Amino acid sequence: IAAKLAALLEAGRAFQSAPMTSFRMGRWDMHRSHWPLLAAAGILCDASVRPLHSAARPMQGPDHFDAPGNPYWVSAGDKKIFEVPLTVTPLVPQLPGLLRGLPEPLGAKARASLKTWGALALLPVYHPLWAMCAVTRLYAARGGRVLSLTWHSSEMMPGGTPHLPDAAAVERFTRKIDAWLNWLH
């Protein structure tokens, strides 16, 4: 991972003529062992954590189920990285606690599946405008202070992903984000 990170950050430096200082790991695959590598590479801010998200089996991927919903500092050796997690909120506030109390391995499976049935995330590619507004309202009503949404750069390129096959689809996606920003304002 260190070699991949070095190659990525060098490509970013070449592209923007300045060092990269922020990062997001694909597939929410951020592990504790990655933060020191990021800090050593000069990353100051990360957006790789998706609260209420975990793998069904611990060895399959990271466990961010209990991650805070608001930004926080991560210690990485003698440095710190500012973590800005994706905005996620459970449909029912008590649900995460109930799932934590389930016996294993049922508990792990239930926590891993929560993102598909019991929690809303601010992911504009996957959710209609009404759901983005609902996530925002719920999150703010429960004390959330910072909204964080994300999408892949390939989703801004017509045909870059199967769900955005042409320029019209990318334009609709862009209009949805614009409509959400106008609603938010």
PDB file of C-alpha atoms in Angstrom, residues 1 5 11 25 40-41 65 70 72-73 80-81 90 104 109 113 116 134 141 150 170 179 182:
ATOM      1  CA  ILE A   1       0.000   0.000   0.000  1.00  0.00           C
ATOM      2  CA  LEU A   5       0.185   5.583  -2.157  1.00  0.00           C
ATOM      3  CA  ALA A  11       0.742  11.581  -9.937  1.00  0.00           C
ATOM      4  CA  MET A  25      -9.606   5.590   0.205  1.00  0.00           C
ATOM      5  CA  ALA A  40       4.116  10.319   6.637  1.00  0.00           C
ATOM      6  CA  ALA A  41       3.138  11.222   3.068  1.00  0.00           C
ATOM      7  CA  PHE A  65     -19.460   1.073  12.598  1.00  0.00           C
ATOM      8  CA  ASN A  70     -18.756  14.544  12.927  1.00  0.00           C
ATOM      9  CA  TYR A  72     -12.434  14.289  14.423  1.00  0.00           C
ATOM     10  CA  TRP A  73      -8.656  14.042  14.776  1.00  0.00           C
ATOM     11  CA  LYS A  80      -2.573  14.061  13.327  1.00  0.00           C
ATOM     12  CA  ILE A  81      -4.961  13.738  10.421  1.00  0.00           C
ATOM     13  CA  PRO A  90     -29.570   5.613  11.162  1.00  0.00           C
ATOM     14  CA  GLU A 104     -21.940 -12.996  17.163  1.00  0.00           C
ATOM     15  CA  LYS A 109     -23.831  -9.699   9.777  1.00  0.00           C
ATOM     16  CA  SER A 113     -26.076  -4.999   6.348  1.00  0.00           C
ATOM     17  CA  THR A 116     -28.675  -1.288   2.968  1.00  0.00           C
ATOM     18  CA  ALA A 134     -34.069  13.454   4.368  1.00  0.00           C
ATOM     19  CA  ALA A 141     -31.878  17.219  13.868  1.00  0.00           C
ATOM     20  CA  THR A 150     -18.858  12.171  -2.010  1.00  0.00           C
ATOM     21  CA  VAL A 170     -24.116  13.150 -15.830  1.00  0.00           C
ATOM     22  CA  ALA A 179     -30.764  21.276  -6.415  1.00  0.00           C
ATOM     23  CA  ASN A 182     -29.996  25.244  -3.396  1.00  0.00           C
TER      24      ASN A 182
END
